[in-house]
Amino acid sequence: KKLKVFSTKCIAITRKEITKDKNIHSNYLTKDLENIISKLDYLIIACPLNESTKNLISKKKISLMKETAVIINIARGSIVNEKDLYEVLSNHRIGGAIIDTWYNYPSSKKENGISPSLFDYHKLNNIVMTPHLSAWSEPMLKRRFTFIARNIENLVKNRKLKNIVFP
């Protein structure tokens, strides 16, 4: 909906065909990704990470993309093969990437300074990197504040807290 103001054709690539959506120009199935990826100017990845999506975007698929194409990953890092993306960007095979999600995250408070990737993405000039902030929106903030308020209420009433990260 927000892309329409830029006269953008939005193509959805999904596991199952979606019902008619006035904001989507056309819908393809994931199994057809290799056939459609060469037509895309931007590939925005917004799917869950699971066995069928891990390394879904690899050098083979990226090599089919336009030289000016940009990959935008707002989902999970491992959906795009880490090494393949680095190599493709290092060789300027595509226009670039915007990464809002990473491959390595600290598993505890004690893991300070953990690198988000095995590769030096920060040395590349064709990538924009953000610290997993793409989901920031007014509805998200409202949901988050509501959740926090409920957890504070649970704390005050000595009830079980939800989503404790570090015990």
mmCIF file with all atom_site columns, C-alpha atoms in Angstrom:
data_model
loop_
_atom_site.group_PDB
_atom_site.id
_atom_site.type_symbol
_atom_site.label_atom_id
_atom_site.label_alt_id
_atom_site.label_comp_id
_atom_site.label_asym_id
_atom_site.label_entity_id
_atom_site.label_seq_id
_atom_site.pdbx_PDB_ins_code
_atom_site.Cartn_x
_atom_site.Cartn_y
_atom_site.Cartn_z
_atom_site.occupancy
_atom_site.B_iso_or_equiv
_atom_site.pdbx_formal_charge
_atom_site.auth_seq_id
_atom_site.auth_comp_id
_atom_site.auth_asym_id
_atom_site.auth_atom_id
_atom_site.pdbx_PDB_model_num
ATOM 1   C CA . LYS A 1 1   ? 0.000  0.000   0.000   1.00 0.00 ? 1   LYS A CA 1
ATOM 2   C CA . LYS A 1 2   ? 2.794  2.425   0.915   1.00 0.00 ? 2   LYS A CA 1
ATOM 3   C CA . LEU A 1 3   ? 4.746  1.637   -2.254  1.00 0.00 ? 3   LEU A CA 1
ATOM 4   C CA . LYS A 1 4   ? 1.836  2.593   -4.522  1.00 0.00 ? 4   LYS A CA 1
ATOM 5   C CA . VAL A 1 5   ? 2.684  6.303   -4.236  1.00 0.00 ? 5   VAL A CA 1
ATOM 6   C CA . PHE A 1 6   ? 5.939  5.507   -6.071  1.00 0.00 ? 6   PHE A CA 1
ATOM 7   C CA . SER A 1 7   ? 4.027  3.813   -8.943  1.00 0.00 ? 7   SER A CA 1
ATOM 8   C CA . THR A 1 8   ? 5.550  0.528   -7.890  1.00 0.00 ? 8   THR A CA 1
ATOM 9   C CA . LYS A 1 9   ? 4.280  -2.826  -9.033  1.00 0.00 ? 9   LYS A CA 1
ATOM 10  C CA . CYS A 1 10  ? 4.285  -5.054  -5.988  1.00 0.00 ? 10  CYS A CA 1
ATOM 11  C CA . ILE A 1 11  ? 4.716  -8.743  -6.729  1.00 0.00 ? 11  ILE A CA 1
ATOM 12  C CA . ALA A 1 12  ? 4.115  -11.256 -3.959  1.00 0.00 ? 12  ALA A CA 1
ATOM 13  C CA . ILE A 1 13  ? 5.962  -14.552 -3.845  1.00 0.00 ? 13  ILE A CA 1
ATOM 14  C CA . THR A 1 14  ? 4.209  -16.865 -1.410  1.00 0.00 ? 14  THR A CA 1
ATOM 15  C CA . ARG A 1 15  ? 3.891  -20.551 -0.537  1.00 0.00 ? 15  ARG A CA 1
ATOM 16  C CA . LYS A 1 16  ? 0.184  -20.519 -1.298  1.00 0.00 ? 16  LYS A CA 1
ATOM 17  C CA . GLU A 1 17  ? -1.661 -18.357 -3.764  1.00 0.00 ? 17  GLU A CA 1
ATOM 18  C CA . ILE A 1 18  ? -3.127 -15.374 -1.980  1.00 0.00 ? 18  ILE A CA 1
ATOM 19  C CA . THR A 1 19  ? -6.598 -14.024 -2.448  1.00 0.00 ? 19  THR A CA 1
ATOM 20  C CA . LYS A 1 20  ? -7.037 -10.933 -4.532  1.00 0.00 ? 20  LYS A CA 1
ATOM 21  C CA . ASP A 1 21  ? -5.322 -7.957  -2.938  1.00 0.00 ? 21  ASP A CA 1
ATOM 22  C CA . LYS A 1 22  ? -5.632 -4.571  -4.652  1.00 0.00 ? 22  LYS A CA 1
ATOM 23  C CA . ASN A 1 23  ? -2.104 -3.661  -3.515  1.00 0.00 ? 23  ASN A CA 1
ATOM 24  C CA . ILE A 1 24  ? -0.490 -6.670  -5.175  1.00 0.00 ? 24  ILE A CA 1
ATOM 25  C CA . HIS A 1 25  ? 0.020  -6.547  -8.926  1.00 0.00 ? 25  HIS A CA 1
ATOM 26  C CA . SER A 1 26  ? 0.636  -10.288 -9.274  1.00 0.00 ? 26  SER A CA 1
ATOM 27  C CA . ASN A 1 27  ? 1.286  -13.355 -7.125  1.00 0.00 ? 27  ASN A CA 1
ATOM 28  C CA . TYR A 1 28  ? 3.786  -16.147 -7.754  1.00 0.00 ? 28  TYR A CA 1
ATOM 29  C CA . LEU A 1 29  ? 4.475  -19.256 -5.754  1.00 0.00 ? 29  LEU A CA 1
ATOM 30  C CA . THR A 1 30  ? 7.814  -19.835 -4.021  1.00 0.00 ? 30  THR A CA 1
ATOM 31  C CA . LYS A 1 31  ? 8.516  -22.728 -6.362  1.00 0.00 ? 31  LYS A CA 1
ATOM 32  C CA . ASP A 1 32  ? 8.525  -20.192 -9.249  1.00 0.00 ? 32  ASP A CA 1
ATOM 33  C CA . LEU A 1 33  ? 11.051 -17.856 -7.588  1.00 0.00 ? 33  LEU A CA 1
ATOM 34  C CA . GLU A 1 34  ? 13.829 -18.690 -10.062 1.00 0.00 ? 34  GLU A CA 1
ATOM 35  C CA . ASN A 1 35  ? 11.526 -17.758 -12.966 1.00 0.00 ? 35  ASN A CA 1
ATOM 36  C CA . ILE A 1 36  ? 10.528 -14.348 -11.562 1.00 0.00 ? 36  ILE A CA 1
ATOM 37  C CA . ILE A 1 37  ? 13.651 -13.186 -9.688  1.00 0.00 ? 37  ILE A CA 1
ATOM 38  C CA . SER A 1 38  ? 15.322 -11.862 -12.867 1.00 0.00 ? 38  SER A CA 1
ATOM 39  C CA . LYS A 1 39  ? 12.485 -9.348  -13.305 1.00 0.00 ? 39  LYS A CA 1
ATOM 40  C CA . LEU A 1 40  ? 12.741 -7.809  -9.830  1.00 0.00 ? 40  LEU A CA 1
ATOM 41  C CA . ASP A 1 41  ? 14.359 -4.478  -9.038  1.00 0.00 ? 41  ASP A CA 1
ATOM 42  C CA . TYR A 1 42  ? 14.018 -5.116  -5.305  1.00 0.00 ? 42  TYR A CA 1
ATOM 43  C CA . LEU A 1 43  ? 13.609 -8.405  -3.485  1.00 0.00 ? 43  LEU A CA 1
ATOM 44  C CA . ILE A 1 44  ? 12.136 -7.747  -0.058  1.00 0.00 ? 44  ILE A CA 1
ATOM 45  C CA . ILE A 1 45  ? 12.398 -10.811 2.146   1.00 0.00 ? 45  ILE A CA 1
ATOM 46  C CA . ALA A 1 46  ? 9.701  -10.957 4.813   1.00 0.00 ? 46  ALA A CA 1
ATOM 47  C CA . CYS A 1 47  ? 9.080  -14.616 5.605   1.00 0.00 ? 47  CYS A CA 1
ATOM 48  C CA . PRO A 1 48  ? 9.675  -16.821 8.649   1.00 0.00 ? 48  PRO A CA 1
ATOM 49  C CA . LEU A 1 49  ? 12.884 -18.805 9.012   1.00 0.00 ? 49  LEU A CA 1
ATOM 50  C CA . ASN A 1 50  ? 12.209 -22.531 8.818   1.00 0.00 ? 50  ASN A CA 1
ATOM 51  C CA . GLU A 1 51  ? 13.601 -25.567 7.017   1.00 0.00 ? 51  GLU A CA 1
ATOM 52  C CA . SER A 1 52  ? 12.001 -24.557 3.722   1.00 0.00 ? 52  SER A CA 1
ATOM 53  C CA . THR A 1 53  ? 13.294 -20.962 3.856   1.00 0.00 ? 53  THR A CA 1
ATOM 54  C CA . LYS A 1 54  ? 16.790 -21.448 5.280   1.00 0.00 ? 54  LYS A CA 1
ATOM 55  C CA . ASN A 1 55  ? 19.245 -20.456 2.511   1.00 0.00 ? 55  ASN A CA 1
ATOM 56  C CA . LEU A 1 56  ? 16.268 -19.866 0.213   1.00 0.00 ? 56  LEU A CA 1
ATOM 57  C CA . ILE A 1 57  ? 18.246 -17.067 -1.426  1.00 0.00 ? 57  ILE A CA 1
ATOM 58  C CA . SER A 1 58  ? 21.603 -18.437 -2.526  1.00 0.00 ? 58  SER A CA 1
ATOM 59  C CA . LYS A 1 59  ? 24.229 -17.563 -5.128  1.00 0.00 ? 59  LYS A CA 1
ATOM 60  C CA . LYS A 1 60  ? 22.268 -19.516 -7.747  1.00 0.00 ? 60  LYS A CA 1
ATOM 61  C CA . LYS A 1 61  ? 19.160 -17.354 -7.329  1.00 0.00 ? 61  LYS A CA 1
ATOM 62  C CA . ILE A 1 62  ? 21.097 -14.127 -6.818  1.00 0.00 ? 62  ILE A CA 1
ATOM 63  C CA . SER A 1 63  ? 23.016 -14.764 -10.068 1.00 0.00 ? 63  SER A CA 1
ATOM 64  C CA . LEU A 1 64  ? 19.677 -14.591 -11.896 1.00 0.00 ? 64  LEU A CA 1
ATOM 65  C CA . MET A 1 65  ? 18.968 -11.077 -10.580 1.00 0.00 ? 65  MET A CA 1
ATOM 66  C CA . LYS A 1 66  ? 19.523 -7.838  -12.469 1.00 0.00 ? 66  LYS A CA 1
ATOM 67  C CA . GLU A 1 67  ? 22.917 -6.183  -11.912 1.00 0.00 ? 67  GLU A CA 1
ATOM 68  C CA . THR A 1 68  ? 21.044 -3.214  -10.440 1.00 0.00 ? 68  THR A CA 1
ATOM 69  C CA . ALA A 1 69  ? 18.774 -5.280  -8.173  1.00 0.00 ? 69  ALA A CA 1
ATOM 70  C CA . VAL A 1 70  ? 18.765 -4.802  -4.413  1.00 0.00 ? 70  VAL A CA 1
ATOM 71  C CA . ILE A 1 71  ? 18.048 -7.438  -1.770  1.00 0.00 ? 71  ILE A CA 1
ATOM 72  C CA . ILE A 1 72  ? 16.265 -6.160  1.331   1.00 0.00 ? 72  ILE A CA 1
ATOM 73  C CA . ASN A 1 73  ? 16.156 -8.632  4.208   1.00 0.00 ? 73  ASN A CA 1
ATOM 74  C CA . ILE A 1 74  ? 13.818 -7.707  7.065   1.00 0.00 ? 74  ILE A CA 1
ATOM 75  C CA . ALA A 1 75  ? 13.129 -11.316 8.022   1.00 0.00 ? 75  ALA A CA 1
ATOM 76  C CA . ARG A 1 76  ? 15.939 -13.526 9.353   1.00 0.00 ? 76  ARG A CA 1
ATOM 77  C CA . GLY A 1 77  ? 19.572 -13.546 8.253   1.00 0.00 ? 77  GLY A CA 1
ATOM 78  C CA . SER A 1 78  ? 19.789 -17.235 7.403   1.00 0.00 ? 78  SER A CA 1
ATOM 79  C CA . ILE A 1 79  ? 17.113 -16.976 4.723   1.00 0.00 ? 79  ILE A CA 1
ATOM 80  C CA . VAL A 1 80  ? 19.863 -15.447 2.562   1.00 0.00 ? 80  VAL A CA 1
ATOM 81  C CA . ASN A 1 81  ? 23.016 -17.554 2.431   1.00 0.00 ? 81  ASN A CA 1
ATOM 82  C CA . GLU A 1 82  ? 25.600 -15.543 4.367   1.00 0.00 ? 82  GLU A CA 1
ATOM 83  C CA . LYS A 1 83  ? 28.686 -16.454 2.316   1.00 0.00 ? 83  LYS A CA 1
ATOM 84  C CA . ASP A 1 84  ? 26.922 -16.213 -1.046  1.00 0.00 ? 84  ASP A CA 1
ATOM 85  C CA . LEU A 1 85  ? 25.535 -12.742 -0.323  1.00 0.00 ? 85  LEU A CA 1
ATOM 86  C CA . TYR A 1 86  ? 28.931 -11.493 0.827   1.00 0.00 ? 86  TYR A CA 1
ATOM 87  C CA . GLU A 1 87  ? 30.652 -12.818 -2.296  1.00 0.00 ? 87  GLU A CA 1
ATOM 88  C CA . VAL A 1 88  ? 28.000 -11.383 -4.617  1.00 0.00 ? 88  VAL A CA 1
ATOM 89  C CA . LEU A 1 89  ? 28.200 -7.971  -2.948  1.00 0.00 ? 89  LEU A CA 1
ATOM 90  C CA . SER A 1 90  ? 32.024 -8.041  -2.881  1.00 0.00 ? 90  SER A CA 1
ATOM 91  C CA . ASN A 1 91  ? 32.026 -8.651  -6.633  1.00 0.00 ? 91  ASN A CA 1
ATOM 92  C CA . HIS A 1 92  ? 29.290 -6.040  -7.257  1.00 0.00 ? 92  HIS A CA 1
ATOM 93  C CA . ARG A 1 93  ? 27.206 -8.675  -9.025  1.00 0.00 ? 93  ARG A CA 1
ATOM 94  C CA . ILE A 1 94  ? 23.985 -6.922  -7.898  1.00 0.00 ? 94  ILE A CA 1
ATOM 95  C CA . GLY A 1 95  ? 23.251 -3.316  -7.005  1.00 0.00 ? 95  GLY A CA 1
ATOM 96  C CA . GLY A 1 96  ? 23.360 -3.894  -3.280  1.00 0.00 ? 96  GLY A CA 1
ATOM 97  C CA . ALA A 1 97  ? 21.629 -5.058  -0.154  1.00 0.00 ? 97  ALA A CA 1
ATOM 98  C CA . ILE A 1 98  ? 19.843 -3.611  2.822   1.00 0.00 ? 98  ILE A CA 1
ATOM 99  C CA . ILE A 1 99  ? 20.164 -5.852  5.839   1.00 0.00 ? 99  ILE A CA 1
ATOM 100 C CA . ASP A 1 100 ? 18.033 -5.370  8.925   1.00 0.00 ? 100 ASP A CA 1
ATOM 101 C CA . THR A 1 101 ? 18.669 -8.805  10.326  1.00 0.00 ? 101 THR A CA 1
ATOM 102 C CA . TRP A 1 102 ? 21.817 -10.770 11.038  1.00 0.00 ? 102 TRP A CA 1
ATOM 103 C CA . TYR A 1 103 ? 23.369 -14.211 11.229  1.00 0.00 ? 103 TYR A CA 1
ATOM 104 C CA . ASN A 1 104 ? 24.762 -14.146 14.779  1.00 0.00 ? 104 ASN A CA 1
ATOM 105 C CA . TYR A 1 105 ? 23.082 -12.824 17.892  1.00 0.00 ? 105 TYR A CA 1
ATOM 106 C CA . PRO A 1 106 ? 24.406 -13.007 21.475  1.00 0.00 ? 106 PRO A CA 1
ATOM 107 C CA . SER A 1 107 ? 22.860 -15.884 23.387  1.00 0.00 ? 107 SER A CA 1
ATOM 108 C CA . SER A 1 108 ? 23.568 -14.321 26.778  1.00 0.00 ? 108 SER A CA 1
ATOM 109 C CA . LYS A 1 109 ? 24.517 -11.021 28.386  1.00 0.00 ? 109 LYS A CA 1
ATOM 110 C CA . LYS A 1 110 ? 28.071 -12.323 28.724  1.00 0.00 ? 110 LYS A CA 1
ATOM 111 C CA . GLU A 1 111 ? 28.600 -12.460 24.945  1.00 0.00 ? 111 GLU A CA 1
ATOM 112 C CA . ASN A 1 112 ? 29.732 -8.908  24.305  1.00 0.00 ? 112 ASN A CA 1
ATOM 113 C CA . GLY A 1 113 ? 31.208 -7.880  20.997  1.00 0.00 ? 113 GLY A CA 1
ATOM 114 C CA . ILE A 1 114 ? 29.851 -10.825 19.027  1.00 0.00 ? 114 ILE A CA 1
ATOM 115 C CA . SER A 1 115 ? 30.131 -10.146 15.303  1.00 0.00 ? 115 SER A CA 1
ATOM 116 C CA . PRO A 1 116 ? 26.788 -10.249 13.472  1.00 0.00 ? 116 PRO A CA 1
ATOM 117 C CA . SER A 1 117 ? 28.431 -12.145 10.589  1.00 0.00 ? 117 SER A CA 1
ATOM 118 C CA . LEU A 1 118 ? 31.457 -14.241 9.754   1.00 0.00 ? 118 LEU A CA 1
ATOM 119 C CA . PHE A 1 119 ? 32.181 -11.802 6.928   1.00 0.00 ? 119 PHE A CA 1
ATOM 120 C CA . ASP A 1 120 ? 33.215 -8.143  6.821   1.00 0.00 ? 120 ASP A CA 1
ATOM 121 C CA . TYR A 1 121 ? 29.987 -6.706  5.439   1.00 0.00 ? 121 TYR A CA 1
ATOM 122 C CA . HIS A 1 122 ? 30.828 -3.372  7.078   1.00 0.00 ? 122 HIS A CA 1
ATOM 123 C CA . LYS A 1 123 ? 33.740 -2.925  4.656   1.00 0.00 ? 123 LYS A CA 1
ATOM 124 C CA . LEU A 1 124 ? 31.480 -3.071  1.596   1.00 0.00 ? 124 LEU A CA 1
ATOM 125 C CA . ASN A 1 125 ? 30.183 0.082   -0.082  1.00 0.00 ? 125 ASN A CA 1
ATOM 126 C CA . ASN A 1 126 ? 27.012 -1.452  -1.544  1.00 0.00 ? 126 ASN A CA 1
ATOM 127 C CA . ILE A 1 127 ? 25.205 -2.414  1.626   1.00 0.00 ? 127 ILE A CA 1
ATOM 128 C CA . VAL A 1 128 ? 23.127 -0.594  4.227   1.00 0.00 ? 128 VAL A CA 1
ATOM 129 C CA . MET A 1 129 ? 23.047 -2.276  7.626   1.00 0.00 ? 129 MET A CA 1
ATOM 130 C CA . THR A 1 130 ? 20.558 -1.599  10.412  1.00 0.00 ? 130 THR A CA 1
ATOM 131 C CA . PRO A 1 131 ? 20.190 -3.221  13.848  1.00 0.00 ? 131 PRO A CA 1
ATOM 132 C CA . HIS A 1 132 ? 16.894 -5.065  13.236  1.00 0.00 ? 132 HIS A CA 1
ATOM 133 C CA . LEU A 1 133 ? 14.693 -1.981  13.444  1.00 0.00 ? 133 LEU A CA 1
ATOM 134 C CA . SER A 1 134 ? 12.495 -2.297  10.365  1.00 0.00 ? 134 SER A CA 1
ATOM 135 C CA . ALA A 1 135 ? 9.480  -3.391  12.377  1.00 0.00 ? 135 ALA A CA 1
ATOM 136 C CA . TRP A 1 136 ? 9.250  -0.040  14.192  1.00 0.00 ? 136 TRP A CA 1
ATOM 137 C CA . SER A 1 137 ? 5.821  1.376   13.513  1.00 0.00 ? 137 SER A CA 1
ATOM 138 C CA . GLU A 1 138 ? 3.012  2.929   15.518  1.00 0.00 ? 138 GLU A CA 1
ATOM 139 C CA . PRO A 1 139 ? 1.017  -0.340  15.699  1.00 0.00 ? 139 PRO A CA 1
ATOM 140 C CA . MET A 1 140 ? 4.149  -2.223  16.784  1.00 0.00 ? 140 MET A CA 1
ATOM 141 C CA . LEU A 1 141 ? 4.864  0.334   19.497  1.00 0.00 ? 141 LEU A CA 1
ATOM 142 C CA . LYS A 1 142 ? 1.284  0.098   20.766  1.00 0.00 ? 142 LYS A CA 1
ATOM 143 C CA . ARG A 1 143 ? 1.532  -3.721  20.917  1.00 0.00 ? 143 ARG A CA 1
ATOM 144 C CA . ARG A 1 144 ? 4.906  -3.517  22.651  1.00 0.00 ? 144 ARG A CA 1
ATOM 145 C CA . PHE A 1 145 ? 3.740  -0.957  25.232  1.00 0.00 ? 145 PHE A CA 1
ATOM 146 C CA . THR A 1 146 ? 0.612  -3.014  25.939  1.00 0.00 ? 146 THR A CA 1
ATOM 147 C CA . PHE A 1 147 ? 2.761  -6.118  26.430  1.00 0.00 ? 147 PHE A CA 1
ATOM 148 C CA . ILE A 1 148 ? 5.159  -4.259  28.741  1.00 0.00 ? 148 ILE A CA 1
ATOM 149 C CA . ALA A 1 149 ? 2.254  -2.844  30.767  1.00 0.00 ? 149 ALA A CA 1
ATOM 150 C CA . ARG A 1 150 ? 0.804  -6.343  31.210  1.00 0.00 ? 150 ARG A CA 1
ATOM 151 C CA . ASN A 1 151 ? 4.179  -7.665  32.305  1.00 0.00 ? 151 ASN A CA 1
ATOM 152 C CA . ILE A 1 152 ? 4.543  -4.852  34.867  1.00 0.00 ? 152 ILE A CA 1
ATOM 153 C CA . GLU A 1 153 ? 1.068  -5.687  36.127  1.00 0.00 ? 153 GLU A CA 1
ATOM 154 C CA . ASN A 1 154 ? 2.087  -9.373  36.339  1.00 0.00 ? 154 ASN A CA 1
ATOM 155 C CA . LEU A 1 155 ? 5.171  -8.380  38.325  1.00 0.00 ? 155 LEU A CA 1
ATOM 156 C CA . VAL A 1 156 ? 3.146  -6.265  40.766  1.00 0.00 ? 156 VAL A CA 1
ATOM 157 C CA . LYS A 1 157 ? 0.581  -9.062  41.213  1.00 0.00 ? 157 LYS A CA 1
ATOM 158 C CA . ASN A 1 158 ? 3.340  -11.691 41.577  1.00 0.00 ? 158 ASN A CA 1
ATOM 159 C CA . ARG A 1 159 ? 2.239  -13.558 38.437  1.00 0.00 ? 159 ARG A CA 1
ATOM 160 C CA . LYS A 1 160 ? 4.473  -15.245 35.895  1.00 0.00 ? 160 LYS A CA 1
ATOM 161 C CA . LEU A 1 161 ? 6.312  -12.842 33.583  1.00 0.00 ? 161 LEU A CA 1
ATOM 162 C CA . LYS A 1 162 ? 6.327  -13.469 29.819  1.00 0.00 ? 162 LYS A CA 1
ATOM 163 C CA . ASN A 1 163 ? 9.321  -13.560 27.486  1.00 0.00 ? 163 ASN A CA 1
ATOM 164 C CA . ILE A 1 164 ? 12.071 -13.455 30.070  1.00 0.00 ? 164 ILE A CA 1
ATOM 165 C CA . VAL A 1 165 ? 15.302 -13.331 28.072  1.00 0.00 ? 165 VAL A CA 1
ATOM 166 C CA . PHE A 1 166 ? 17.880 -13.686 30.831  1.00 0.00 ? 166 PHE A CA 1
ATOM 167 C CA . PRO A 1 167 ? 16.830 -15.435 34.051  1.00 0.00 ? 167 PRO A CA 1
#
